Structure formats: structure tokens, C-alpha cells
Amino acid sequence: MASSKWPAVVESDLPHGYALTSSGRVSGVHEAGDVFKEAPFSDDERLAVDNVLIEATRATKVRFTVYIGDLGADPAAGADAIFPATPDAAHSVLIAVSPNEKAIEVRSGSAVADRANDRVCQLGVTAALSSFRQGEMIDGLVSAIRVMAAAIGR
């Protein structure tokens, strides 16, 4: 069984727009095009996602990452292209949502693939879909992360 310890993350090694939080989680933004005049999510929504990411990462020792944005004409290929550039990809799970294409893709790193397997990833997608269909993206993401974390365990 592979060790659940992560390699040390050095903030100076992170890409532009990323920071190491006091909890040890890497937080990042992606700037594409014009700066938002208004944030796309409320403070409460951002806080809900941040809290569930921290809880899930601490509980599982798997780094969860969320990407919301255009994944291109082929969302699966878009998620495949994004995933290797996420912080500590080998020890992480990426939940990528392309709202315009109404697509959700989940990828797991090689070091956690035995725990975050296809079944667990599908559970996350299924948990998100009900809320997504009601236009509640943040609720769907929170549900997906919670369900996946519970299925992954320690």
C-alpha cells in the first residue's frame, strides 16, 4: 500500500495565482480574459466549497481540487489536459465542471487511484447531478466532494 503522506509543498514552486493556505491546502485562481466585474459566487458559496475541500482533504489525505470553466468541445480531453497541472496531481482528485457544456469530469491521481477509483468518481458525479439540474452548482460540488470523501475514507 502506498504511503498517504504528501511530499512537502513549497509555495515558491507553485504556479502564478496559487498559494499555500495555513491549513496546508493549495488554493489557486485561474485568470482567463477580462476580470470579473462581480464575483460569480457569493462569499457564502466560496466559503462552503473551501470548507468542504479542507474537511475532505484532512479526512482522506487526498487533495481535492475543483475547476469551473470551459473544458472545450471534448470535456473529457479538457479535464485530461488540466489535471496534470493541478498541484500534487498524483495525490489528488480533480472535479472539473464545464457549465456551458453541462459537463462534469472527475480525475484521480496515480497515487490515490486505488482509493479514488472509477466507482468513487461516479458516486461523486451522481451526487452532483441533482443539484446541477436545479441550477445549484455549489451545492452539487459540495455534495460530490462529501460523497467521494466518505467513500474514500482513510
mmCIF file of C-alpha atoms in Angstrom:
data_model
loop_
_atom_site.group_PDB
_atom_site.id
_atom_site.type_symbol
_atom_site.label_atom_id
_atom_site.label_comp_id
_atom_site.label_asym_id
_atom_site.label_seq_id
_atom_site.Cartn_x
_atom_site.Cartn_y
_atom_site.Cartn_z
ATOM 1 C CA MET A 1 0.000 0.000 0.000
ATOM 2 C CA ALA A 2 1.334 3.435 -0.915
ATOM 3 C CA SER A 3 2.085 5.945 1.800
ATOM 4 C CA SER A 4 -0.632 8.527 2.395
ATOM 5 C CA LYS A 5 1.928 11.240 3.192
ATOM 6 C CA TRP A 6 2.228 14.013 0.633
ATOM 7 C CA PRO A 7 5.511 15.460 -0.495
ATOM 8 C CA ALA A 8 6.167 18.849 1.055
ATOM 9 C CA VAL A 9 4.708 21.713 -0.977
ATOM 10 C CA VAL A 10 6.866 24.807 -1.238
ATOM 11 C CA GLU A 11 4.897 27.952 -2.003
ATOM 12 C CA SER A 12 7.624 29.335 -4.265
ATOM 13 C CA ASP A 13 7.227 26.240 -6.505
ATOM 14 C CA LEU A 14 3.520 26.853 -7.086
ATOM 15 C CA PRO A 15 2.263 28.418 -10.329
ATOM 16 C CA HIS A 16 1.225 32.088 -10.555
ATOM 17 C CA GLY A 17 -2.076 32.639 -8.776
ATOM 18 C CA TYR A 18 -1.636 29.785 -6.271
ATOM 19 C CA ALA A 19 -0.936 29.993 -2.538
ATOM 20 C CA LEU A 20 -0.372 27.569 0.291
ATOM 21 C CA THR A 21 -3.063 28.155 2.934
ATOM 22 C CA SER A 22 -2.482 27.924 6.677
ATOM 23 C CA SER A 23 -4.304 24.570 6.662
ATOM 24 C CA GLY A 24 -1.766 23.187 4.170
ATOM 25 C CA ARG A 25 -4.203 23.203 1.255
ATOM 26 C CA VAL A 26 -3.200 24.802 -2.021
ATOM 27 C CA SER A 27 -5.645 27.460 -3.209
ATOM 28 C CA GLY A 28 -5.494 28.944 -6.680
ATOM 29 C CA VAL A 29 -7.252 31.075 -9.225
ATOM 30 C CA HIS A 30 -7.265 30.991 -12.982
ATOM 31 C CA GLU A 31 -7.360 34.285 -14.828
ATOM 32 C CA ALA A 32 -8.873 33.996 -18.276
ATOM 33 C CA GLY A 33 -9.751 37.093 -20.231
ATOM 34 C CA ASP A 34 -11.330 40.046 -18.502
ATOM 35 C CA VAL A 35 -11.511 40.347 -14.755
ATOM 36 C CA PHE A 36 -14.971 39.664 -13.345
ATOM 37 C CA LYS A 37 -16.903 42.800 -12.544
ATOM 38 C CA GLU A 38 -18.781 40.737 -9.984
ATOM 39 C CA ALA A 39 -17.645 37.510 -8.402
ATOM 40 C CA PRO A 40 -19.525 34.566 -9.940
ATOM 41 C CA PHE A 41 -20.182 33.072 -6.498
ATOM 42 C CA SER A 42 -21.162 34.632 -3.210
ATOM 43 C CA ASP A 43 -18.860 34.706 -0.209
ATOM 44 C CA ASP A 44 -21.001 32.024 1.451
ATOM 45 C CA GLU A 45 -20.727 29.771 -1.614
ATOM 46 C CA ARG A 46 -16.950 30.171 -1.811
ATOM 47 C CA LEU A 47 -16.681 29.522 1.921
ATOM 48 C CA ALA A 48 -18.821 26.372 1.613
ATOM 49 C CA VAL A 49 -16.549 24.980 -1.110
ATOM 50 C CA ASP A 50 -13.407 25.947 0.787
ATOM 51 C CA ASN A 51 -14.665 24.295 3.986
ATOM 52 C CA VAL A 52 -15.669 21.047 2.281
ATOM 53 C CA LEU A 53 -12.318 20.907 0.441
ATOM 54 C CA ILE A 54 -10.452 21.299 3.735
ATOM 55 C CA GLU A 55 -12.635 18.717 5.519
ATOM 56 C CA ALA A 56 -12.353 16.162 2.709
ATOM 57 C CA THR A 57 -8.605 16.597 2.328
ATOM 58 C CA ARG A 58 -7.989 16.257 6.054
ATOM 59 C CA ALA A 59 -10.281 13.232 6.380
ATOM 60 C CA THR A 60 -8.884 11.304 3.407
ATOM 61 C CA LYS A 61 -5.336 12.603 2.921
ATOM 62 C CA VAL A 62 -6.348 13.042 -0.734
ATOM 63 C CA ARG A 63 -6.054 16.566 -2.148
ATOM 64 C CA PHE A 64 -9.337 17.662 -3.727
ATOM 65 C CA THR A 65 -9.272 20.280 -6.497
ATOM 66 C CA VAL A 66 -12.225 21.976 -8.199
ATOM 67 C CA TYR A 67 -12.060 23.546 -11.662
ATOM 68 C CA ILE A 68 -15.020 25.505 -13.027
ATOM 69 C CA GLY A 69 -14.622 26.745 -16.563
ATOM 70 C CA ASP A 70 -14.521 25.878 -20.220
ATOM 71 C CA LEU A 71 -13.235 22.365 -20.891
ATOM 72 C CA GLY A 72 -13.562 22.742 -24.656
ATOM 73 C CA ALA A 73 -15.537 20.774 -27.224
ATOM 74 C CA ASP A 74 -14.389 17.496 -25.656
ATOM 75 C CA PRO A 75 -14.782 17.928 -21.866
ATOM 76 C CA ALA A 76 -13.030 14.622 -21.120
ATOM 77 C CA ALA A 77 -9.961 15.701 -23.078
ATOM 78 C CA GLY A 78 -10.116 19.120 -21.424
ATOM 79 C CA ALA A 79 -10.084 17.556 -17.950
ATOM 80 C CA ASP A 80 -7.241 15.245 -19.004
ATOM 81 C CA ALA A 81 -5.244 18.295 -20.119
ATOM 82 C CA ILE A 82 -5.888 20.290 -16.926
ATOM 83 C CA PHE A 83 -5.313 17.519 -14.405
ATOM 84 C CA PRO A 84 -1.506 17.099 -14.672
ATOM 85 C CA ALA A 85 -1.033 20.825 -13.955
ATOM 86 C CA THR A 86 -3.011 20.734 -10.706
ATOM 87 C CA PRO A 87 -0.958 20.880 -7.505
ATOM 88 C CA ASP A 88 0.190 17.435 -6.366
ATOM 89 C CA ALA A 89 -1.807 15.710 -9.122
ATOM 90 C CA ALA A 90 -0.594 12.210 -8.225
ATOM 91 C CA HIS A 91 -2.176 12.513 -4.756
ATOM 92 C CA SER A 92 -5.331 14.345 -5.778
ATOM 93 C CA VAL A 93 -8.807 14.253 -7.235
ATOM 94 C CA LEU A 94 -9.948 16.853 -9.755
ATOM 95 C CA ILE A 95 -13.618 17.692 -10.164
ATOM 96 C CA ALA A 96 -13.882 19.713 -13.381
ATOM 97 C CA VAL A 97 -17.153 21.374 -14.351
ATOM 98 C CA SER A 98 -17.800 22.961 -17.730
ATOM 99 C CA PRO A 99 -21.081 24.849 -17.138
ATOM 100 C CA ASN A 100 -21.723 25.822 -20.757
ATOM 101 C CA GLU A 101 -21.314 22.236 -21.942
ATOM 102 C CA LYS A 102 -23.213 20.955 -18.872
ATOM 103 C CA ALA A 103 -20.366 18.510 -18.269
ATOM 104 C CA ILE A 104 -18.650 17.216 -15.143
ATOM 105 C CA GLU A 105 -15.443 15.197 -15.259
ATOM 106 C CA VAL A 106 -13.564 13.626 -12.353
ATOM 107 C CA ARG A 107 -9.920 12.522 -12.447
ATOM 108 C CA SER A 108 -7.834 10.843 -9.747
ATOM 109 C CA GLY A 109 -4.063 10.741 -9.422
ATOM 110 C CA SER A 110 -1.935 7.629 -9.776
ATOM 111 C CA ALA A 111 -1.031 7.518 -6.074
ATOM 112 C CA VAL A 112 -4.697 7.524 -4.973
ATOM 113 C CA ALA A 113 -6.346 5.694 -7.892
ATOM 114 C CA ASP A 114 -6.897 2.584 -5.782
ATOM 115 C CA ARG A 115 -8.952 4.622 -3.296
ATOM 116 C CA ALA A 116 -10.464 7.211 -5.655
ATOM 117 C CA ASN A 117 -11.390 4.623 -8.270
ATOM 118 C CA ASP A 118 -13.978 4.798 -11.077
ATOM 119 C CA ARG A 119 -16.796 3.758 -8.730
ATOM 120 C CA VAL A 120 -15.969 6.530 -6.255
ATOM 121 C CA CYS A 121 -15.654 9.095 -9.046
ATOM 122 C CA GLN A 122 -19.046 8.039 -10.443
ATOM 123 C CA LEU A 123 -20.575 8.406 -6.973
ATOM 124 C CA GLY A 124 -19.321 11.996 -6.925
ATOM 125 C CA VAL A 125 -20.779 12.759 -10.339
ATOM 126 C CA THR A 126 -24.121 11.222 -9.382
ATOM 127 C CA ALA A 127 -24.209 13.226 -6.137
ATOM 128 C CA ALA A 128 -23.623 16.472 -8.046
ATOM 129 C CA LEU A 129 -26.136 15.966 -10.846
ATOM 130 C CA SER A 130 -29.356 16.536 -8.888
ATOM 131 C CA SER A 131 -28.217 19.942 -7.652
ATOM 132 C CA PHE A 132 -26.689 20.831 -11.025
ATOM 133 C CA ARG A 133 -30.028 20.145 -12.728
ATOM 134 C CA GLN A 134 -31.654 22.621 -10.325
ATOM 135 C CA GLY A 135 -29.034 25.258 -11.152
ATOM 136 C CA GLU A 136 -27.210 24.837 -7.826
ATOM 137 C CA MET A 137 -23.599 24.304 -8.856
ATOM 138 C CA ILE A 138 -22.038 24.914 -5.450
ATOM 139 C CA ASP A 139 -24.452 22.569 -3.682
ATOM 140 C CA GLY A 140 -23.642 19.933 -6.286
ATOM 141 C CA LEU A 141 -19.896 20.344 -5.806
ATOM 142 C CA VAL A 142 -20.231 20.188 -2.018
ATOM 143 C CA SER A 143 -22.326 17.020 -2.318
ATOM 144 C CA ALA A 144 -19.867 15.418 -4.744
ATOM 145 C CA ILE A 145 -16.881 16.123 -2.511
ATOM 146 C CA ARG A 146 -18.638 14.864 0.635
ATOM 147 C CA VAL A 147 -19.811 11.655 -1.015
ATOM 148 C CA MET A 148 -16.396 10.963 -2.531
ATOM 149 C CA ALA A 149 -14.605 11.667 0.748
ATOM 150 C CA ALA A 150 -16.938 9.322 2.605
ATOM 151 C CA ALA A 151 -16.364 6.580 0.013
ATOM 152 C CA ILE A 152 -12.587 7.081 0.015
ATOM 153 C CA GLY A 153 -12.241 7.102 3.799
ATOM 154 C CA ARG A 154 -8.726 6.968 5.239
#
